[in-house]
Amino acid sequence: MTKLIDVARKAGCSPTTVSRVINNYGYISEKTRKKVFQAMAELHYQPNSAARSLQGKKTQLVGLIFPTVSNPFFGELVSKIENQLFTAGYKTILCNAEEKIEKERSYLQMLTANKVDGIIAGAHNLEIAEYQETGLPIVSFDRKLSDNIPIVSSDNYLGGELATQELYDNGARKIYFVGTATVTGQPTDRRLQGYKNKIKQLGLEPRVQPISSGEKAEIKEMAIQNLLSTKVVDGIVASDDLTASLCLTVAERLSLSVPQDLKIIGFDGSQVVRTLRPDLSTIVQPTQAIAQLLVKLLEERIAHPHEPLTQDTYTLPVELLRRKSSSHQ
Amino acid sequence: MTKLIDVARKAGCSPTTVSRVINNYGYISEKTRKKVFQAMAELHYQPNSAARSLQGKKTQLVGLIFPTVSNPFFGELVSKIENQLFTAGYKTILCNAEEKIEKERSYLQMLTANKVDGIIAGAHNLEIAEYQETGLPIVSFDRKLSDNIPIVSSDNYLGGELATQELYDNGARKIYFVGTATVTGQPTDRRLQGYKNKIKQLGLEPRVQPISSGEKAEIKEMAIQNLLSTKVVDGIVASDDLTASLCLTVAERLSLSVPQDLKIIGFDGSQVVRTLRPDLSTIVQPTQAIAQLLVKLLEERIAHPHEPLTQDTYTLPVELLRRKSSSHQ
DNA sequence: TTGTACGCGTTATCAT
DNA sequence: ATGATAACGCGTACAA
């Protein structure tokens, strides 16, 4: 591998000068600058990033901790974050934390050891303290990590309200909330809170069918089938599109007509789901805006790691996508 | 950040000894080994990976170059590869190459500069030469990169045949191939070849409706709508599930009954698609097996970079998933 | 079994 | 405007 000193020799100057050219530092004559660039090009010189970061330079590496990119929403979000990071000159280290605490912890250590410049975290299991201990710039998606870590999330509360209102407006009265219903105080719970609040406003009774997100599709389907065959249900606010899709599938199996007998609305609105389930109404999260904001905030934290946060919560607007599954008839 | 010498001081020995303990190298007495581990634990010591790799050590970093994880198939595959890599002690650098040559090239340079231990490539645009120039261990998914780079792929040819046969067996005779139909000689083209061969065997006429994969869903839909409303079609072998799903959507819009009037089969069979389109028949790629094999082969290349390949093409079996969209009635 | 000393490729400091 | 030199943290011949 060609190195700094090779370039220096070729350009007829010292390594220091070459370094100066590369880093745009100090005074260099136009003439030598040209010569150095010339030499670098001819030798296909690539700076050794290990050596650079050993000098305290940034690594241009950012760690992404998310549940899994096999989920279409996270796939889309991660893909957009990666794009933003690339534009900003960063490479992305991907961690699918799954639900495994050990994996998440192990990754956090790796990321610390690898001297990433920062972390974008969207997973949901580790203790807050472990994130703080890293001392790294962190921004979080949909998750309270610590007081000095900014959170970006969609307006989940409003989303829950919108979804419920939509079903109500189209005639549903026995409206269930189906899906992840944790009680951790995390932003995602706010979908459920929005649902509950709206239900109350409407003078209806809240009905929640919790389904743990980690389960296999078959297990989830059974729980839904049980719900739909034993209770009177004419509306379902699902905690996410995948759950909503399972509801659609089960409804069809039970010969329940959607939207006549049962109206369903999901949450997330990724492009893939819109393509694969074009009839599904849903609350759309603005993945592009989320990605942009996460990266922008992280860049700020990296530039000024010790400044106090000007704002610690960023709530982005969601949008109701009306489709057949929630329509009047 | 605590370093080797801090551990050494705490353990009352030299840095060398600590290094030996860490790398399991040379002879160390059990007693000092204990003391060193003790000290490391107390200080929360994390080796500086920049310094290590500067000594020619491995970085335990692997680059993944794929089109985009927002595609459910690649999302699932990348997720599984990342898991395999993690188990093997590697971190994953993710590159969504999209269709952008410049991005792919830029990443390749970054990966080289960052001294990743190897690359798993599943993208489809760069020149072969650029991959060879890196001098890195590489394995490829579904793509011929170079003579000394092993290729892993599903049995796309058989998949194309199976799909066609399935439609035929259930009564279709005007069977179109719809979707990506490149002519690059890459393994993915073999789906089309399998289709063509089977069509010929069956004494039917091949009919291909090419749809470039980069287009937006709306554009693709229009092409499909045009096809279905101007031609007589009773069977569609789609190049992938997303395209198949668009066909289903358009068919419904045109009041064509599936599978009565039109039978459709897709390709890929990711879990997400199975959940969202449970009626869609498809050819399932064995993502878990692909991920395992890719990582295993890469590990071998990393361990023995200069050994000639014992085998350069690995074809994994696909499976036909029969669902309603291709059934007899 | 353990320690000393040098080098990995780059950048920062101090000269010139 | 440019160069010499020390340092970053770790691994490894070589010495003890």
XYZ file of C-alpha atoms (C1' of nucleotides) in Angstrom:
690
model
C 0.000 0.000 0.000
C 1.404 3.359 -0.974
C 1.843 5.786 1.866
C 2.475 9.377 2.669
C 6.212 9.135 2.355
C 5.947 7.625 -1.119
C 3.924 10.583 -2.229
C 6.442 12.897 -0.595
C 9.324 11.304 -2.443
C 7.518 11.442 -5.754
C 6.580 15.074 -5.227
C 10.039 15.956 -3.982
C 9.037 17.256 -0.602
C 8.608 16.136 2.973
C 5.782 14.022 4.401
C 4.749 17.017 6.439
C 4.070 19.021 3.349
C 1.975 16.257 1.851
C -0.009 16.020 5.047
C -0.547 19.753 4.914
C -1.901 19.533 1.418
C -4.236 16.706 2.331
C -5.582 18.438 5.389
C -5.580 21.925 3.951
C -3.495 23.161 6.794
C -0.965 25.970 7.025
C 0.696 27.700 4.114
C 1.656 25.889 0.952
C 2.721 27.342 -2.356
C 0.480 26.679 -5.288
C 3.361 25.008 -7.055
C 4.041 22.331 -4.489
C 0.358 21.824 -3.967
C 0.004 20.934 -7.614
C 2.950 18.605 -7.483
C 1.578 16.816 -4.453
C -1.839 16.352 -5.995
C -0.173 15.067 -9.098
C 1.856 12.546 -7.143
C -1.157 11.428 -5.134
C -3.139 10.818 -8.272
C -0.372 8.906 -9.991
C 0.151 6.638 -7.012
C -3.553 6.173 -6.318
C -2.759 7.231 -2.808
C -5.323 6.434 -0.088
C -4.659 7.755 3.407
C -4.541 5.061 6.052
C -7.464 5.827 8.289
C -6.125 3.752 11.174
C -3.059 5.931 11.347
C -5.150 9.048 11.156
C -7.508 8.093 13.896
C -4.545 7.143 16.044
C -3.726 10.843 15.976
C -7.140 11.695 17.335
C -8.607 12.411 13.942
C -12.200 11.501 13.256
C -12.875 8.089 11.777
C -15.868 9.200 9.713
C -17.647 6.136 11.010
C -21.127 6.212 12.536
C -22.820 3.326 14.291
C -26.480 2.560 13.618
C -28.294 0.521 16.230
C -31.761 -0.569 15.128
C -33.912 -3.632 15.766
C -33.543 -5.138 12.294
C -33.489 -4.057 8.680
C -35.650 -7.028 7.784
C -38.536 -4.948 9.063
C -39.584 -2.824 6.090
C -39.965 0.359 8.098
C -36.505 0.114 9.612
C -35.123 -1.035 6.288
C -36.413 2.108 4.680
C -35.293 4.327 7.523
C -31.830 2.817 7.754
C -31.447 3.062 4.029
C -32.247 6.766 4.140
C -30.025 7.406 7.114
C -27.190 5.629 5.376
C -27.701 7.867 2.391
C -27.646 11.004 4.494
C -24.550 9.845 6.293
C -22.829 9.066 3.049
C -23.586 12.530 1.746
C -22.101 13.937 4.924
C -18.948 11.883 4.408
C -19.635 9.136 6.917
C -19.652 5.396 6.633
C -22.307 3.373 8.387
C -21.706 0.499 10.764
C -24.908 -1.476 10.999
C -26.105 -3.215 14.131
C -29.314 -5.210 14.086
C -29.848 -5.375 17.799
C -32.860 -7.663 17.453
C -34.236 -7.998 20.946
C -30.934 -9.198 22.258
C -29.449 -7.155 25.036
C -26.158 -8.952 24.801
C -25.806 -8.203 21.143
C -26.616 -4.567 21.654
C -24.133 -4.297 24.496
C -21.462 -6.071 22.560
C -21.981 -3.717 19.658
C -21.797 -0.711 21.881
C -18.397 -1.878 23.071
C -17.247 -2.541 19.553
C -18.361 0.867 18.466
C -16.506 2.460 21.332
C -13.367 0.496 20.575
C -13.635 1.301 16.908
C -13.780 4.928 17.720
C -16.857 5.729 15.726
C -17.566 9.431 15.638
C -21.129 8.943 16.821
C -24.127 6.681 17.204
C -27.705 6.781 16.002
C -29.757 4.501 18.194
C -33.233 3.219 17.491
C -33.240 -0.005 19.468
C -35.087 -0.590 22.613
C -33.532 -2.730 25.251
C -30.311 -1.573 26.833
C -29.947 0.361 30.027
C -29.579 4.053 29.686
C -26.359 4.131 31.679
C -24.471 2.030 29.188
C -25.096 4.541 26.478
C -23.952 7.412 28.612
C -20.763 5.607 29.547
C -19.565 5.496 25.977
C -18.996 9.218 26.070
C -19.845 9.275 22.375
C -22.143 11.714 20.603
C -25.496 9.961 20.339
C -28.868 10.793 18.914
C -31.876 8.619 19.387
C -34.880 7.642 17.367
C -38.117 7.063 19.243
C -36.441 6.362 22.516
C -35.517 8.173 25.671
C -31.912 7.329 26.408
C -30.660 10.066 28.627
C -31.098 13.720 29.408
C -28.347 14.896 27.127
C -29.306 12.717 24.183
C -31.742 14.278 21.732
C -34.759 12.225 20.674
C -36.301 12.357 17.240
C -39.662 10.781 16.702
C -42.809 11.046 14.685
C -45.908 12.461 16.248
C -47.027 9.086 17.481
C -49.638 10.537 19.771
C -51.308 12.486 17.020
C -50.988 9.428 14.798
C -52.900 7.334 17.307
C -55.559 9.995 17.454
C -55.811 10.406 13.712
C -56.111 6.693 13.167
C -58.867 6.351 15.735
C -60.731 9.357 14.427
C -60.543 8.030 10.895
C -62.170 4.749 11.879
C -64.802 6.590 13.891
C -65.559 8.981 11.094
C -66.230 6.067 8.817
C -68.605 4.393 11.176
C -66.624 2.132 13.474
C -67.638 2.082 17.131
C -66.060 -1.048 18.609
C -62.526 0.039 17.990
C -59.627 -2.049 19.243
C -55.994 -1.176 19.530
C -54.033 -4.221 18.398
C -50.299 -4.702 18.660
C -47.312 -3.654 20.703
C -48.571 -2.072 23.881
C -45.595 -1.661 26.122
C -45.668 0.489 29.185
C -42.155 1.791 29.201
C -42.947 5.418 28.707
C -41.147 5.357 25.370
C -42.408 7.553 22.545
C -43.876 4.595 20.679
C -46.330 3.990 23.491
C -47.790 7.293 22.574
C -49.619 5.686 19.690
C -51.602 3.796 22.267
C -52.041 6.905 24.375
C -53.312 8.822 21.380
C -55.759 6.030 20.708
C -56.967 5.970 24.303
C -57.374 9.704 24.492
C -59.319 9.911 21.274
C -61.515 6.983 22.279
C -62.342 8.812 25.479
C -63.066 12.036 23.632
C -65.441 10.131 21.409
C -67.219 8.638 24.377
C -66.217 5.100 23.461
C -64.663 2.354 25.463
C -60.952 1.600 25.049
C -60.212 -1.998 24.082
C -56.622 -3.126 23.831
C -55.344 -6.402 22.433
C -51.646 -6.546 23.207
C -49.425 -8.574 20.893
C -45.752 -8.767 21.664
C -43.727 -7.640 18.711
C -41.131 -10.372 19.017
C -43.514 -13.230 18.318
C -43.653 -15.135 15.093
C -46.306 -14.255 12.553
C -48.208 -17.476 13.286
C -48.538 -16.707 16.987
C -49.673 -13.183 16.268
C -52.206 -14.451 13.785
C -53.663 -16.786 16.340
C -54.109 -14.002 18.849
C -55.834 -11.894 16.228
C -57.993 -14.759 15.074
C -59.016 -15.357 18.648
C -59.904 -11.709 19.064
C -61.903 -11.442 15.867
C -63.843 -14.638 16.421
C -64.760 -14.079 20.055
C -65.340 -10.338 20.270
C -67.406 -7.883 18.326
C -64.908 -5.703 16.533
C -65.647 -3.206 13.780
C -62.446 -1.213 13.879
C -58.754 -1.938 14.475
C -56.019 0.579 15.093
C -52.866 -1.460 14.655
C -49.592 -0.444 16.245
C -47.809 -1.029 12.940
C -48.469 -2.038 9.346
C -47.305 -5.613 9.706
C -49.817 -6.207 12.465
C -52.474 -4.452 10.409
C -51.661 -6.740 7.521
C -52.087 -9.796 9.695
C -55.474 -8.443 10.734
C -56.461 -8.113 7.097
C -55.357 -11.656 6.419
C -57.218 -13.094 9.382
C -60.319 -11.052 8.574
C -60.387 -12.502 5.094
C -59.959 -15.999 6.446
C -62.926 -15.424 8.748
C -64.940 -14.024 5.864
C -65.159 -10.621 7.462
C -65.416 -7.981 4.776
C -63.019 -5.064 4.987
C -64.058 -2.284 5.223
C -67.764 -3.169 5.426
C -67.650 -5.326 8.559
C -64.323 -4.239 9.860
C -62.156 -1.181 9.277
C -58.419 -1.399 9.753
C -55.655 1.159 9.877
C -51.938 0.631 10.317
C -48.915 2.663 11.272
C -45.554 3.415 9.581
C -46.449 3.657 5.902
C -43.217 2.437 4.401
C -43.015 2.344 0.635
C -42.849 -1.430 0.595
C -46.051 -1.818 2.555
C -47.768 0.686 0.323
C -46.767 -1.396 -2.670
C -47.646 -4.741 -1.169
C -50.810 -3.711 0.670
C -52.178 -0.889 -1.453
C -55.559 -1.140 0.230
C -54.249 -0.545 3.715
C -54.904 2.821 5.319
C -52.060 3.887 7.533
C -50.336 6.644 9.437
C -47.228 7.543 7.497
C -44.009 8.392 9.273
C -41.805 10.875 7.410
C -38.741 8.675 7.066
C -36.849 11.097 4.895
C -37.305 13.952 7.352
C -36.417 11.701 10.253
C -33.230 10.583 8.546
C -32.223 14.129 7.716
C -32.856 15.402 11.200
C -31.068 12.515 12.910
C -27.970 13.047 10.822
C -28.070 16.808 11.196
C -28.367 16.563 14.969
C -25.601 14.001 15.130
C -23.313 16.226 13.124
C -24.000 19.023 15.572
C -23.231 16.780 18.518
C -20.022 15.651 16.874
C -18.983 19.229 16.188
C -19.845 20.423 19.687
C -19.927 17.395 21.992
C -20.072 19.317 25.235
C -22.549 22.022 24.491
C -25.830 21.583 26.302
C -28.755 20.654 24.107
C -30.864 23.508 22.822
C -33.724 21.085 22.476
C -34.020 17.468 23.490
C -37.199 16.341 21.776
C -38.044 16.670 18.118
C -41.491 15.592 16.981
C -42.081 15.247 13.260
C -45.515 15.373 11.667
C -47.266 12.206 10.532
C -49.751 11.921 7.735
C -52.950 9.972 7.339
C -53.012 7.872 4.192
C -56.627 7.036 3.382
C -57.133 3.773 1.576
C -59.839 1.222 1.191
C -59.318 -0.599 4.483
C -60.733 2.289 6.467
C -63.178 3.745 3.992
C -66.862 4.247 4.680
C -68.074 1.299 2.668
C -9.263 6.508 27.415
C -7.398 3.866 29.351
C -4.667 2.098 27.476
C -2.369 -0.867 27.579
C 0.186 0.810 29.786
C -2.424 1.717 32.370
C -3.436 -1.896 32.625
C 0.231 -2.877 32.867
C 0.840 -0.465 35.740
C -2.219 -1.659 37.602
C -1.262 -5.297 37.114
C 2.349 -4.590 38.012
C 3.877 -5.797 34.781
C 5.013 -4.555 31.391
C 2.786 -3.598 28.476
C 4.177 -6.537 26.564
C 2.821 -8.963 29.092
C -0.596 -7.407 28.892
C -0.477 -7.599 25.128
C 0.457 -11.246 25.397
C -2.499 -11.951 27.601
C -4.849 -10.163 25.250
C -3.583 -11.908 22.164
C -2.995 -15.277 23.775
C 0.558 -15.218 22.627
C 3.684 -16.798 24.117
C 4.037 -18.104 27.648
C 2.454 -16.399 30.632
C 2.088 -17.671 34.163
C -1.410 -18.256 35.373
C -0.827 -15.813 38.179
C 0.037 -12.827 36.049
C -2.675 -13.725 33.597
C -5.217 -13.477 36.388
C -3.819 -10.194 37.544
C -3.956 -8.755 34.055
C -7.542 -9.823 33.490
C -8.400 -8.343 36.848
C -6.816 -5.037 35.943
C -8.477 -4.967 32.525
C -11.863 -5.541 34.085
C -11.401 -2.896 36.734
C -10.304 -0.301 34.230
C -12.944 -1.252 31.644
C -10.103 -1.517 29.221
C -10.938 -1.514 25.504
C -8.073 -2.044 23.065
C -7.696 0.750 20.574
C -8.524 -0.853 17.278
C -6.855 1.858 15.249
C -3.569 1.111 16.911
C -4.020 -2.606 16.414
C -4.796 -2.391 12.762
C -1.833 -0.115 12.308
C 0.226 -3.140 13.312
C -1.293 -5.130 10.518
C -3.877 -6.785 12.722
C -7.303 -7.479 11.367
C -9.946 -4.822 11.871
C -12.822 -7.284 12.212
C -14.721 -5.064 9.827
C -16.532 -6.352 6.751
C -18.079 -4.215 4.038
C -21.506 -5.087 2.638
C -22.351 -3.658 -0.748
C -25.985 -4.198 -1.733
C -28.509 -2.201 -3.745
C -30.631 -1.104 -0.782
C -32.023 -2.502 2.446
C -35.305 -0.775 1.738
C -35.998 -3.671 -0.591
C -37.459 -6.383 1.630
C -35.433 -9.172 0.110
C -32.140 -7.385 0.578
C -33.270 -6.176 3.980
C -33.801 -9.742 5.061
C -30.601 -10.978 3.481
C -28.469 -8.174 4.888
C -29.996 -8.693 8.284
C -29.061 -12.360 8.209
C -25.592 -11.690 6.903
C -25.053 -9.137 9.623
C -26.068 -11.744 12.171
C -23.675 -14.305 10.775
C -20.882 -11.784 10.712
C -21.572 -10.759 14.261
C -21.397 -14.368 15.390
C -18.081 -14.670 13.617
C -16.796 -11.596 15.446
C -17.138 -9.089 12.639
C -18.804 -5.723 12.429
C -20.719 -4.755 9.331
C -20.196 -1.628 7.285
C -23.295 -1.100 5.187
C -23.296 0.362 1.715
C -26.547 0.885 -0.143
C -25.092 1.250 -3.577
C -28.477 2.095 -5.116
C -27.871 2.253 -8.824
C -25.162 4.830 -8.378
C -21.802 3.889 -9.728
C -20.158 6.828 -8.051
C -21.456 5.854 -4.652
C -20.345 2.291 -5.081
C -16.903 3.386 -6.195
C -16.594 5.833 -3.372
C -17.501 3.147 -0.896
C -15.015 0.766 -2.346
C -12.308 3.355 -1.754
C -13.518 3.991 1.762
C -13.538 0.299 2.518
C -10.029 -0.035 1.203
C -8.840 2.925 3.228
C -10.593 1.642 6.306
C -8.830 -1.624 5.964
C -11.863 -3.824 6.188
C -10.952 -7.479 6.327
C -13.221 -8.334 3.447
C -16.210 -7.445 1.297
C -19.491 -9.122 0.483
C -20.838 -7.628 -2.700
C -24.346 -7.939 -4.072
C -24.648 -4.778 -6.094
C -24.677 -4.575 -9.791
C -22.978 -1.729 -11.482
C -19.259 -1.296 -11.031
C -16.548 -2.521 -13.324
C -14.968 -5.777 -12.404
C -11.480 -4.315 -12.446
C -12.183 -1.931 -9.615
C -13.027 -4.789 -7.321
C -9.898 -6.675 -8.205
C -7.737 -3.628 -7.589
C -8.712 -3.474 -3.952
C -6.733 -6.615 -3.289
C -9.257 -7.454 -0.575
C -10.913 -10.801 0.037
C -14.290 -10.606 -1.677
C -17.245 -12.880 -2.115
C -20.153 -12.061 -4.324
C -23.852 -12.639 -4.270
C -25.566 -13.191 -7.594
C -22.900 -11.498 -9.579
C -19.844 -12.381 -11.570
C -17.084 -10.051 -10.458
C -13.885 -11.766 -11.378
C -12.338 -15.161 -11.832
C -10.967 -15.395 -8.347
C -14.092 -14.172 -6.588
C -16.554 -16.868 -5.574
C -20.216 -16.354 -6.470
C -23.091 -17.494 -4.346
C -26.558 -17.493 -5.802
C -29.873 -19.228 -5.684
C -30.828 -21.569 -8.445
C -32.417 -18.806 -10.443
C -32.611 -20.898 -13.573
C -34.517 -23.680 -11.867
C -36.653 -21.051 -10.156
C -37.655 -19.619 -13.531
C -38.519 -23.092 -14.725
C -40.467 -24.028 -11.623
C -42.477 -20.826 -11.750
C -43.370 -21.331 -15.377
C -44.237 -24.963 -14.886
C -46.455 -24.107 -11.932
C -48.499 -21.679 -14.006
C -48.708 -24.148 -16.843
C -49.768 -26.990 -14.567
C -52.620 -24.888 -13.317
C -53.877 -24.063 -16.733
C -52.114 -20.931 -17.944
C -51.010 -20.840 -21.578
C -50.318 -17.195 -22.398
C -47.525 -16.829 -19.905
C -45.535 -13.596 -19.739
C -42.297 -12.884 -18.006
C -42.630 -9.467 -16.398
C -39.865 -7.510 -14.742
C -36.138 -6.981 -14.834
C -34.794 -8.499 -17.985
C -31.218 -7.403 -18.240
C -28.826 -8.974 -20.628
C -25.637 -8.769 -18.674
C -24.998 -12.453 -18.287
C -25.394 -12.104 -14.534
C -26.929 -14.950 -12.557
C -30.190 -13.086 -12.057
C -30.852 -13.177 -15.770
C -31.101 -16.872 -15.377
C -34.611 -16.507 -14.064
C -35.545 -15.282 -17.479
C -33.548 -18.030 -19.146
C -35.269 -20.647 -17.028
C -38.593 -19.185 -18.057
C -37.666 -19.186 -21.729
C -36.370 -22.707 -21.654
C -39.416 -24.075 -19.890
C -41.741 -22.186 -22.220
C -39.983 -23.772 -25.137
C -40.180 -27.228 -23.590
C -43.885 -26.731 -23.140
C -44.316 -25.752 -26.736
C -45.454 -22.224 -25.857
C -44.376 -18.875 -27.096
C -42.085 -16.751 -24.935
C -43.474 -13.311 -24.129
C -41.352 -10.849 -22.225
C -42.439 -7.536 -20.760
C -39.294 -5.803 -19.523
C -39.639 -3.361 -16.652
C -36.544 -1.610 -15.439
C -36.066 -2.143 -11.754
C -35.062 1.410 -11.015
C -38.384 2.945 -11.983
C -40.925 4.237 -9.537
C -43.874 2.054 -8.642
C -46.244 4.287 -10.615
C -44.273 3.907 -13.818
C -44.067 0.176 -13.396
C -47.786 -0.001 -12.746
C -48.496 1.836 -15.935
C -46.424 -0.577 -17.961
C -48.223 -3.501 -16.378
C -51.607 -1.905 -16.840
C -50.792 -1.351 -20.476
C -49.770 -4.959 -20.861
C -52.816 -6.409 -19.146
C -55.285 -4.220 -20.976
C -53.897 -4.643 -24.483
C -52.732 -8.252 -24.511
C -54.269 -11.565 -23.639
C -52.421 -12.758 -20.581
C -53.354 -15.635 -18.332
C -50.097 -16.146 -16.523
C -47.292 -13.936 -15.232
C -43.895 -15.037 -14.063
C -42.562 -11.960 -12.294
C -38.862 -11.360 -11.839
C -39.439 -10.518 -8.179
C -42.195 -10.288 -5.593
C -42.572 -6.539 -5.719
C -43.286 -6.684 -9.418
C -45.666 -9.592 -8.845
C -47.460 -7.552 -6.249
C -47.889 -4.681 -8.672
C -49.368 -7.142 -11.133
C -51.870 -8.279 -8.523
C -52.802 -4.702 -7.794
C -53.285 -3.799 -11.427
C -55.226 -6.982 -12.110
C -57.645 -6.122 -9.355
C -58.016 -2.623 -10.669
C -58.854 -4.054 -14.095
C -61.289 -6.495 -12.517
C -59.270 -9.467 -13.596
C -59.754 -12.299 -11.128
C -56.673 -13.952 -9.748
C -56.202 -16.860 -10.131
C -59.268 -17.520 -12.322
C -58.444 -15.157 -15.182
C -54.804 -14.655 -14.440
C -52.239 -16.609 -12.467
C -49.246 -14.851 -10.977
C -46.067 -16.040 -9.369
C -43.242 -13.996 -7.886
C -39.633 -14.505 -6.888
C -37.665 -14.039 -3.645
C -40.145 -15.065 -0.964
C -38.958 -12.824 1.849
C -40.790 -13.108 5.126
C -42.198 -9.617 4.798
C -43.770 -10.320 1.454
C -45.221 -13.552 2.751
C -46.828 -11.618 5.577
C -48.064 -8.751 3.452
C -49.096 -10.756 0.389
C -50.078 -14.128 1.816
C -51.875 -15.060 -1.404
C -48.856 -14.652 -3.616
C -47.166 -17.781 -4.911
C -43.435 -17.334 -5.215
C -40.056 -18.911 -5.615
C -38.328 -18.688 -2.259
C -34.638 -17.964 -2.014
C -32.919 -19.560 0.983
C -31.677 -16.367 2.597
C -30.373 -18.061 5.701
C -28.308 -20.537 3.726
C -27.058 -17.774 1.445
C -25.972 -15.685 4.411
C -24.207 -18.590 6.054
C -22.382 -19.597 2.927
C -21.323 -16.054 2.051
C -19.830 -15.525 5.483
C -18.196 -18.929 5.554
C -16.583 -18.377 2.172
C -15.436 -14.920 3.168
C -13.835 -16.266 6.311
C -11.971 -18.790 4.214
C -10.778 -16.094 1.849
C -9.654 -13.964 4.756
C -7.783 -16.877 6.289
C -6.144 -17.883 3.011
C -6.234 -14.909 0.677
C -3.914 -16.317 -1.920
C -5.061 -19.861 -2.252
C -6.781 -20.573 -5.543
C -10.500 -21.174 -5.301
C -11.605 -24.751 -4.950
C -14.929 -23.757 -6.434
C -16.086 -20.459 -7.856
C -19.834 -20.936 -8.175
C -22.229 -22.014 -5.473
C -25.856 -22.543 -6.418
C -28.350 -22.919 -3.612
C -31.720 -24.623 -3.999
C -34.916 -22.592 -4.318
C -38.354 -23.668 -3.243
C -41.766 -23.223 -4.774
C -44.276 -21.722 -2.393
C -47.766 -22.514 -3.667
C -50.386 -19.983 -2.748
C -53.670 -18.807 -4.121
C -52.309 -16.548 -6.862
C -51.198 -19.513 -8.939
C -53.737 -22.119 -7.921
C -55.965 -23.951 -10.340
C -59.132 -22.024 -9.615
C 8.409 -16.360 31.919
C 8.970 -11.389 31.300
C 10.773 -6.840 29.620
C 13.105 -3.406 26.121
C 12.941 -1.100 22.053
C 11.425 -0.239 17.630
C 8.022 0.367 13.981
C 3.169 0.711 11.898
C 1.389 5.723 8.936
C -0.071 9.936 10.162
C -0.300 14.538 12.346
C 1.264 18.316 15.640
C 4.982 21.032 17.442
C 8.712 23.420 16.864
C 12.351 24.974 13.975
C 14.186 27.099 9.971
C 6.653 28.130 2.954
C 8.771 23.886 4.376
C 11.191 20.251 7.156
C 12.726 17.348 11.259
C 11.004 15.003 15.045
C 8.080 13.327 18.497
C 3.931 11.311 19.554
C -0.683 8.459 18.991
C -1.403 2.965 21.239
C -0.194 -1.398 20.271
C 2.451 -5.765 18.675
C 6.615 -8.194 18.213
C 11.565 -9.364 17.394
C 15.045 -9.713 20.468
C 17.156 -9.719 24.779
C 17.270 -11.179 29.543
